[in-house]
Amino acid sequence: MEKLEKLRTEIDKLDKDIAVLLEKRFKVSMHIIKQKKEEKLPLFHPERENEVINRVCSYVSDERFIEEIKCIQNLIIRMSRQVQSKYMFQKHIFITGFMGSGKTSIAKKVADMLAMNIVEMDSEIEQRCNQSISDIFHMKGEGFFREMEHALLNEITESDVKSVVSTGGGIVLKESNVHLLKKHGIVIWLKATPKDIFSRLSNDAQRPLLKDNMSIERIEKMMNERDSAYRQVADFSIQTSHEKIDDIALEIVKFLGSVQDDK
Ligand code: S3P
């Protein structure tokens, strides 16, 4: 028993050292992000992160622990990114754009790169109603859905946790939503051609507004009706047709690094 107590005391001391070192490390991370912003350097630098992980592993002499140490180092790097994002973004990052423009997958990628929380508004509404978007439209009507969407946006903007938010394609239709998006976030508009949207969605039955009338012409018409609303609210726009998700996400992160603090 005495021996166990001694070992526990040793572990407690090591944990204390780790906590103190991590605190120091996070403080340095915050200085780094300030510096990167000043020098307009990329916020996300995967090559450098891999280098760091490999170097840390090279310090480990007992092979038995390499896997665990690598895993912890990965987590430390991710948490440092989280600390940096919290410092950098005092606003939400809203991803907007027409149905099928890639909002969900690109928002996930951006959130992952910045180690930020993600909210997918349509999925959240589906969970809350315990129904698919398609069923909500069909059984309760578009008006009900728009009310839910507005209430959820309101809730998100009131939260202290800043998130990357993948919005529904029609979020910009309500003036009150436009006001909230502008006031509480940095808005990214994903663009795609009607032809591209058509090929992405033609086999998808989950878009109630296109379900019974899916054609390039219909998509083009709806897009034209909404374009000015997307444009009015956007801080940055990017084409998603023919681009890889990783490259688009990197471009967005690059833009976010250049955003002025007063935005
Ligand atoms: C809508 C887009 C959908 C969903 C609902 C209404 C719209 O979201 O919110 O079907 O009006 O454009 P996605 O853009 O994610 O498909």
mmCIF file of C-alpha atoms and ligand atoms in Angstrom:
data_model
loop_
_atom_site.group_PDB
_atom_site.id
_atom_site.type_symbol
_atom_site.label_atom_id
_atom_site.label_comp_id
_atom_site.label_asym_id
_atom_site.label_seq_id
_atom_site.Cartn_x
_atom_site.Cartn_y
_atom_site.Cartn_z
ATOM 1 C CA MET A 1 0.000 0.000 0.000
ATOM 2 C CA GLU A 2 2.772 2.355 0.924
ATOM 3 C CA LYS A 3 4.423 1.624 -2.385
ATOM 4 C CA LEU A 4 1.238 2.428 -4.297
ATOM 5 C CA GLU A 5 0.883 5.712 -2.439
ATOM 6 C CA LYS A 6 4.432 6.641 -3.399
ATOM 7 C CA LEU A 7 3.747 5.869 -7.058
ATOM 8 C CA ARG A 8 0.554 7.908 -6.947
ATOM 9 C CA THR A 9 2.408 10.849 -5.485
ATOM 10 C CA GLU A 10 4.884 10.558 -8.325
ATOM 11 C CA ILE A 11 2.065 10.515 -10.930
ATOM 12 C CA ASP A 12 0.382 13.530 -9.294
ATOM 13 C CA LYS A 13 3.598 15.476 -9.519
ATOM 14 C CA LEU A 14 4.046 14.554 -13.181
ATOM 15 C CA ASP A 15 0.450 15.571 -13.953
ATOM 16 C CA LYS A 16 1.107 18.905 -12.313
ATOM 17 C CA ASP A 17 4.231 19.384 -14.453
ATOM 18 C CA ILE A 18 2.263 18.449 -17.579
ATOM 19 C CA ALA A 19 -0.509 20.944 -16.731
ATOM 20 C CA VAL A 20 2.000 23.736 -16.118
ATOM 21 C CA LEU A 21 3.812 22.929 -19.359
ATOM 22 C CA LEU A 22 0.572 22.771 -21.340
ATOM 23 C CA GLU A 23 -0.477 26.135 -20.002
ATOM 24 C CA LYS A 24 2.855 27.577 -21.099
ATOM 25 C CA ARG A 25 2.484 25.911 -24.488
ATOM 26 C CA PHE A 26 -1.012 27.324 -25.075
ATOM 27 C CA LYS A 27 0.208 30.798 -24.196
ATOM 28 C CA VAL A 28 2.935 30.494 -26.808
ATOM 29 C CA SER A 29 0.299 29.261 -29.302
ATOM 30 C CA MET A 30 -1.657 32.459 -28.736
ATOM 31 C CA HIS A 31 1.441 34.549 -29.426
ATOM 32 C CA ILE A 32 2.051 32.525 -32.567
ATOM 33 C CA ILE A 33 -1.425 33.192 -33.937
ATOM 34 C CA LYS A 34 -1.056 36.917 -33.259
ATOM 35 C CA GLN A 35 2.244 36.878 -35.108
ATOM 36 C CA LYS A 36 0.847 34.850 -38.002
ATOM 37 C CA LYS A 37 -1.989 37.310 -38.369
ATOM 38 C CA GLU A 38 0.386 40.247 -38.396
ATOM 39 C CA GLU A 39 2.623 38.599 -40.964
ATOM 40 C CA LYS A 40 -0.391 37.332 -42.966
ATOM 41 C CA LEU A 41 0.795 33.733 -42.723
ATOM 42 C CA PRO A 42 -1.582 30.741 -43.045
ATOM 43 C CA LEU A 43 -3.387 29.830 -39.820
ATOM 44 C CA PHE A 44 -3.423 26.151 -40.681
ATOM 45 C CA HIS A 45 -0.171 24.495 -41.615
ATOM 46 C CA PRO A 46 -0.511 20.690 -41.777
ATOM 47 C CA GLU A 47 3.085 20.058 -42.929
ATOM 48 C CA ARG A 48 4.491 21.851 -39.902
ATOM 49 C CA GLU A 49 2.103 19.898 -37.625
ATOM 50 C CA ASN A 50 3.347 16.579 -39.026
ATOM 51 C CA GLU A 51 6.942 17.683 -38.548
ATOM 52 C CA VAL A 52 6.215 18.527 -34.901
ATOM 53 C CA ILE A 53 4.556 15.152 -34.253
ATOM 54 C CA ASN A 54 7.423 13.228 -35.845
ATOM 55 C CA ARG A 55 10.027 15.196 -33.946
ATOM 56 C CA VAL A 56 8.256 14.613 -30.635
ATOM 57 C CA CYS A 57 8.110 10.880 -31.366
ATOM 58 C CA SER A 58 11.830 10.853 -32.076
ATOM 59 C CA TYR A 59 12.472 11.912 -28.440
ATOM 60 C CA VAL A 60 10.761 8.812 -27.103
ATOM 61 C CA SER A 61 13.223 6.098 -26.211
ATOM 62 C CA ASP A 62 10.799 3.391 -25.096
ATOM 63 C CA GLU A 63 9.106 2.048 -28.243
ATOM 64 C CA ARG A 64 6.174 0.724 -26.212
ATOM 65 C CA PHE A 65 4.776 4.223 -25.743
ATOM 66 C CA ILE A 66 5.261 5.723 -29.200
ATOM 67 C CA GLU A 67 1.678 5.165 -30.335
ATOM 68 C CA GLU A 68 0.210 6.750 -27.191
ATOM 69 C CA ILE A 69 2.589 9.712 -27.261
ATOM 70 C CA LYS A 70 1.841 10.310 -30.924
ATOM 71 C CA CYS A 71 -1.860 10.307 -30.127
ATOM 72 C CA ILE A 72 -1.407 12.775 -27.257
ATOM 73 C CA GLN A 73 0.768 15.056 -29.381
ATOM 74 C CA ASN A 74 -1.943 15.050 -32.043
ATOM 75 C CA LEU A 75 -4.435 16.099 -29.416
ATOM 76 C CA ILE A 76 -2.141 18.800 -28.039
ATOM 77 C CA ILE A 77 -1.820 20.255 -31.525
ATOM 78 C CA ARG A 78 -5.564 20.138 -32.059
ATOM 79 C CA MET A 79 -6.199 21.802 -28.698
ATOM 80 C CA SER A 80 -3.640 24.483 -29.521
ATOM 81 C CA ARG A 81 -5.588 25.164 -32.694
ATOM 82 C CA GLN A 82 -8.735 25.394 -30.584
ATOM 83 C CA VAL A 83 -7.074 27.926 -28.269
ATOM 84 C CA GLN A 84 -5.944 29.899 -31.317
ATOM 85 C CA SER A 85 -9.399 29.842 -32.929
ATOM 86 C CA LYS A 86 -11.050 30.989 -29.713
ATOM 87 C CA TYR A 87 -8.646 33.887 -29.631
ATOM 88 C CA MET A 88 -9.024 34.663 -33.344
ATOM 89 C CA PHE A 89 -12.759 34.320 -33.825
ATOM 90 C CA GLN A 90 -15.051 36.168 -31.525
ATOM 91 C CA LYS A 91 -17.778 35.664 -34.121
ATOM 92 C CA HIS A 92 -19.395 32.657 -35.752
ATOM 93 C CA ILE A 93 -18.452 31.530 -39.219
ATOM 94 C CA PHE A 94 -21.612 31.105 -41.303
ATOM 95 C CA ILE A 95 -21.453 29.016 -44.445
ATOM 96 C CA THR A 96 -24.226 29.982 -46.859
ATOM 97 C CA GLY A 97 -25.164 29.121 -50.411
ATOM 98 C CA PHE A 98 -27.710 27.366 -52.566
ATOM 99 C CA MET A 99 -28.795 23.760 -51.954
ATOM 100 C CA GLY A 100 -26.072 21.380 -53.083
ATOM 101 C CA SER A 101 -23.322 24.007 -53.079
ATOM 102 C CA GLY A 102 -21.320 21.915 -50.589
ATOM 103 C CA LYS A 103 -22.117 23.741 -47.341
ATOM 104 C CA THR A 104 -22.197 20.710 -45.048
ATOM 105 C CA SER A 105 -18.973 19.038 -46.179
ATOM 106 C CA ILE A 106 -17.036 22.301 -46.470
ATOM 107 C CA ALA A 107 -18.251 23.529 -43.065
ATOM 108 C CA LYS A 108 -17.067 20.221 -41.553
ATOM 109 C CA LYS A 109 -13.657 20.613 -43.131
ATOM 110 C CA VAL A 110 -13.265 24.249 -42.011
ATOM 111 C CA ALA A 111 -14.382 23.355 -38.472
ATOM 112 C CA ASP A 112 -11.884 20.526 -38.399
ATOM 113 C CA MET A 113 -9.023 22.712 -39.648
ATOM 114 C CA LEU A 114 -9.785 25.359 -37.019
ATOM 115 C CA ALA A 115 -10.734 22.829 -34.308
ATOM 116 C CA MET A 116 -14.018 24.692 -33.885
ATOM 117 C CA ASN A 117 -17.459 23.490 -32.933
ATOM 118 C CA ILE A 118 -19.787 22.782 -35.862
ATOM 119 C CA VAL A 119 -23.542 23.258 -36.184
ATOM 120 C CA GLU A 120 -25.440 21.844 -39.149
ATOM 121 C CA MET A 121 -28.716 23.753 -38.955
ATOM 122 C CA ASP A 122 -30.893 21.406 -41.017
ATOM 123 C CA SER A 123 -29.718 18.335 -39.056
ATOM 124 C CA GLU A 124 -30.333 20.161 -35.789
ATOM 125 C CA ILE A 125 -33.895 21.019 -36.888
ATOM 126 C CA GLU A 126 -34.446 17.411 -37.986
ATOM 127 C CA GLN A 127 -33.323 16.169 -34.582
ATOM 128 C CA ARG A 128 -35.461 18.627 -32.687
ATOM 129 C CA CYS A 129 -38.563 17.767 -34.725
ATOM 130 C CA ASN A 130 -37.651 14.105 -34.992
ATOM 131 C CA GLN A 131 -38.576 14.356 -38.679
ATOM 132 C CA SER A 132 -36.740 14.810 -41.957
ATOM 133 C CA ILE A 133 -36.715 18.297 -43.552
ATOM 134 C CA SER A 134 -38.772 16.827 -46.342
ATOM 135 C CA ASP A 135 -41.448 15.587 -43.894
ATOM 136 C CA ILE A 136 -41.435 18.874 -41.974
ATOM 137 C CA PHE A 137 -42.173 20.760 -45.211
ATOM 138 C CA HIS A 138 -44.786 18.241 -46.221
ATOM 139 C CA MET A 139 -46.605 17.921 -42.878
ATOM 140 C CA LYS A 140 -46.100 21.292 -41.200
ATOM 141 C CA GLY A 141 -45.386 23.572 -44.123
ATOM 142 C CA GLU A 142 -42.520 25.831 -45.156
ATOM 143 C CA GLY A 143 -43.672 28.603 -42.774
ATOM 144 C CA PHE A 144 -43.196 26.339 -39.761
ATOM 145 C CA PHE A 145 -39.727 25.315 -40.991
ATOM 146 C CA ARG A 146 -38.713 28.967 -41.503
ATOM 147 C CA GLU A 147 -39.814 29.797 -37.948
ATOM 148 C CA MET A 148 -37.732 26.899 -36.591
ATOM 149 C CA GLU A 149 -34.791 28.008 -38.705
ATOM 150 C CA HIS A 150 -35.014 31.580 -37.425
ATOM 151 C CA ALA A 151 -35.375 30.477 -33.787
ATOM 152 C CA LEU A 152 -32.336 28.206 -34.102
ATOM 153 C CA LEU A 153 -30.250 30.963 -35.705
ATOM 154 C CA ASN A 154 -31.234 33.267 -32.872
ATOM 155 C CA GLU A 155 -30.156 30.641 -30.342
ATOM 156 C CA ILE A 156 -26.815 30.070 -32.091
ATOM 157 C CA THR A 157 -26.021 33.765 -32.170
ATOM 158 C CA GLU A 158 -26.711 34.048 -28.451
ATOM 159 C CA SER A 159 -24.291 31.272 -27.582
ATOM 160 C CA ASP A 160 -20.850 32.096 -26.213
ATOM 161 C CA VAL A 161 -19.352 29.111 -28.036
ATOM 162 C CA LYS A 162 -18.376 30.300 -31.487
ATOM 163 C CA SER A 163 -19.105 27.765 -34.203
ATOM 164 C CA VAL A 164 -18.775 27.072 -37.872
ATOM 165 C CA VAL A 165 -22.433 27.006 -38.928
ATOM 166 C CA SER A 166 -23.685 25.260 -42.024
ATOM 167 C CA THR A 167 -26.929 27.107 -42.779
ATOM 168 C CA GLY A 168 -29.891 25.997 -44.878
ATOM 169 C CA GLY A 169 -29.967 27.356 -48.426
ATOM 170 C CA GLY A 170 -32.971 29.572 -47.681
ATOM 171 C CA ILE A 171 -31.614 31.284 -44.554
ATOM 172 C CA VAL A 172 -31.114 34.555 -46.424
ATOM 173 C CA LEU A 173 -34.808 34.802 -47.344
ATOM 174 C CA LYS A 174 -35.775 36.394 -44.021
ATOM 175 C CA GLU A 175 -34.536 39.923 -43.427
ATOM 176 C CA SER A 176 -34.259 39.204 -39.689
ATOM 177 C CA ASN A 177 -31.888 36.299 -40.458
ATOM 178 C CA VAL A 178 -29.748 38.500 -42.702
ATOM 179 C CA HIS A 179 -29.443 40.956 -39.818
ATOM 180 C CA LEU A 180 -28.351 38.197 -37.396
ATOM 181 C CA LEU A 181 -25.862 36.697 -39.861
ATOM 182 C CA LYS A 182 -24.227 40.060 -40.499
ATOM 183 C CA LYS A 183 -24.148 41.101 -36.870
ATOM 184 C CA HIS A 184 -22.858 37.881 -35.348
ATOM 185 C CA GLY A 185 -20.716 36.267 -37.979
ATOM 186 C CA ILE A 186 -18.327 36.188 -40.832
ATOM 187 C CA VAL A 187 -20.373 34.998 -43.793
ATOM 188 C CA ILE A 188 -18.954 32.738 -46.479
ATOM 189 C CA TRP A 189 -21.011 32.254 -49.651
ATOM 190 C CA LEU A 190 -20.423 29.029 -51.563
ATOM 191 C CA LYS A 191 -21.277 29.328 -55.229
ATOM 192 C CA ALA A 192 -21.848 26.614 -57.799
ATOM 193 C CA THR A 193 -23.258 26.493 -61.297
ATOM 194 C CA PRO A 194 -26.898 25.405 -61.814
ATOM 195 C CA LYS A 195 -25.617 22.526 -63.937
ATOM 196 C CA ASP A 196 -23.379 21.342 -61.147
ATOM 197 C CA ILE A 197 -26.101 21.655 -58.529
ATOM 198 C CA PHE A 198 -28.408 19.683 -60.768
ATOM 199 C CA SER A 199 -25.938 16.831 -61.144
ATOM 200 C CA ARG A 200 -25.273 16.793 -57.379
ATOM 201 C CA LEU A 201 -28.967 16.809 -56.421
ATOM 202 C CA SER A 202 -30.830 15.041 -59.202
ATOM 203 C CA ASN A 203 -30.931 11.777 -57.254
ATOM 204 C CA ASP A 204 -31.595 13.391 -53.900
ATOM 205 C CA ALA A 205 -35.161 13.345 -52.575
ATOM 206 C CA GLN A 206 -34.312 15.388 -49.475
ATOM 207 C CA ARG A 207 -34.771 18.837 -51.043
ATOM 208 C CA PRO A 208 -38.516 19.602 -50.753
ATOM 209 C CA LEU A 209 -38.284 22.794 -52.793
ATOM 210 C CA LEU A 210 -36.881 20.951 -55.793
ATOM 211 C CA LYS A 211 -38.396 17.530 -55.251
ATOM 212 C CA ASP A 212 -41.206 17.733 -57.801
ATOM 213 C CA ASN A 213 -39.532 20.125 -60.157
ATOM 214 C CA MET A 214 -35.859 19.329 -60.505
ATOM 215 C CA SER A 215 -34.362 20.899 -63.615
ATOM 216 C CA ILE A 216 -31.405 23.104 -64.455
ATOM 217 C CA GLU A 217 -33.856 25.874 -65.444
ATOM 218 C CA ARG A 218 -35.695 25.712 -62.112
ATOM 219 C CA ILE A 219 -32.420 25.779 -60.175
ATOM 220 C CA GLU A 220 -31.189 28.714 -62.248
ATOM 221 C CA LYS A 221 -34.421 30.619 -61.650
ATOM 222 C CA MET A 222 -34.339 30.063 -57.869
ATOM 223 C CA MET A 223 -30.664 30.982 -57.782
ATOM 224 C CA ASN A 224 -31.289 34.222 -59.649
ATOM 225 C CA GLU A 225 -34.048 35.094 -57.202
ATOM 226 C CA ARG A 226 -31.724 34.534 -54.260
ATOM 227 C CA ASP A 227 -28.383 35.733 -55.581
ATOM 228 C CA SER A 228 -28.723 39.319 -54.409
ATOM 229 C CA ALA A 229 -29.621 38.166 -50.883
ATOM 230 C CA TYR A 230 -26.546 35.883 -50.729
ATOM 231 C CA ARG A 231 -24.366 38.654 -52.132
ATOM 232 C CA GLN A 232 -25.702 41.269 -49.723
ATOM 233 C CA VAL A 233 -24.742 39.248 -46.653
ATOM 234 C CA ALA A 234 -21.479 37.668 -47.824
ATOM 235 C CA ASP A 235 -18.045 38.725 -46.595
ATOM 236 C CA PHE A 236 -16.369 36.270 -48.933
ATOM 237 C CA SER A 237 -17.523 34.096 -51.824
ATOM 238 C CA ILE A 238 -15.942 31.100 -53.459
ATOM 239 C CA GLN A 239 -16.800 28.804 -56.381
ATOM 240 C CA THR A 240 -17.216 25.166 -55.417
ATOM 241 C CA SER A 241 -17.752 23.731 -58.889
ATOM 242 C CA HIS A 242 -14.683 21.744 -60.006
ATOM 243 C CA GLU A 243 -12.697 22.423 -56.819
ATOM 244 C CA LYS A 244 -11.624 19.947 -54.147
ATOM 245 C CA ILE A 245 -13.200 20.289 -50.696
ATOM 246 C CA ASP A 246 -9.775 20.538 -49.013
ATOM 247 C CA ASP A 247 -8.666 23.345 -51.326
ATOM 248 C CA ILE A 248 -11.896 25.293 -50.847
ATOM 249 C CA ALA A 249 -11.663 24.917 -47.059
ATOM 250 C CA LEU A 250 -8.032 26.090 -47.117
ATOM 251 C CA GLU A 251 -9.002 29.158 -49.156
ATOM 252 C CA ILE A 252 -11.729 29.970 -46.645
ATOM 253 C CA VAL A 253 -9.344 29.559 -43.694
ATOM 254 C CA LYS A 254 -6.885 31.808 -45.508
ATOM 255 C CA PHE A 255 -9.571 34.456 -45.923
ATOM 256 C CA LEU A 256 -10.594 34.128 -42.260
ATOM 257 C CA GLY A 257 -7.012 34.860 -41.261
ATOM 258 C CA SER A 258 -7.204 38.178 -43.058
ATOM 259 C CA VAL A 259 -10.490 39.348 -41.558
ATOM 260 C CA GLN A 260 -10.185 42.546 -39.566
ATOM 261 C CA ASP A 261 -11.043 42.402 -35.875
ATOM 262 C CA ASP A 262 -13.865 44.913 -36.271
ATOM 263 C CA LYS A 263 -15.792 42.649 -38.641
HETATM 264 C C1 S3P B 1 -33.706 25.105 -48.396
HETATM 265 C C2 S3P B 1 -32.519 24.448 -48.333
HETATM 266 C C3 S3P B 1 -32.302 23.243 -47.546
HETATM 267 C C4 S3P B 1 -33.288 23.160 -46.383
HETATM 268 C C5 S3P B 1 -34.691 23.349 -46.879
HETATM 269 C C6 S3P B 1 -34.888 24.696 -47.595
HETATM 270 C C7 S3P B 1 -33.817 26.295 -49.273
HETATM 271 O O1 S3P B 1 -30.974 23.226 -47.030
HETATM 272 O O2 S3P B 1 -32.998 24.110 -45.408
HETATM 273 O O3 S3P B 1 -34.956 22.289 -47.737
HETATM 274 O O4 S3P B 1 -34.792 27.053 -49.163
HETATM 275 O O5 S3P B 1 -32.898 26.506 -50.090
HETATM 276 P P1 S3P B 1 -29.677 22.865 -47.956
HETATM 277 O O6 S3P B 1 -29.300 24.127 -48.639
HETATM 278 O O7 S3P B 1 -28.646 22.457 -46.983
HETATM 279 O O8 S3P B 1 -30.100 21.811 -48.867
#
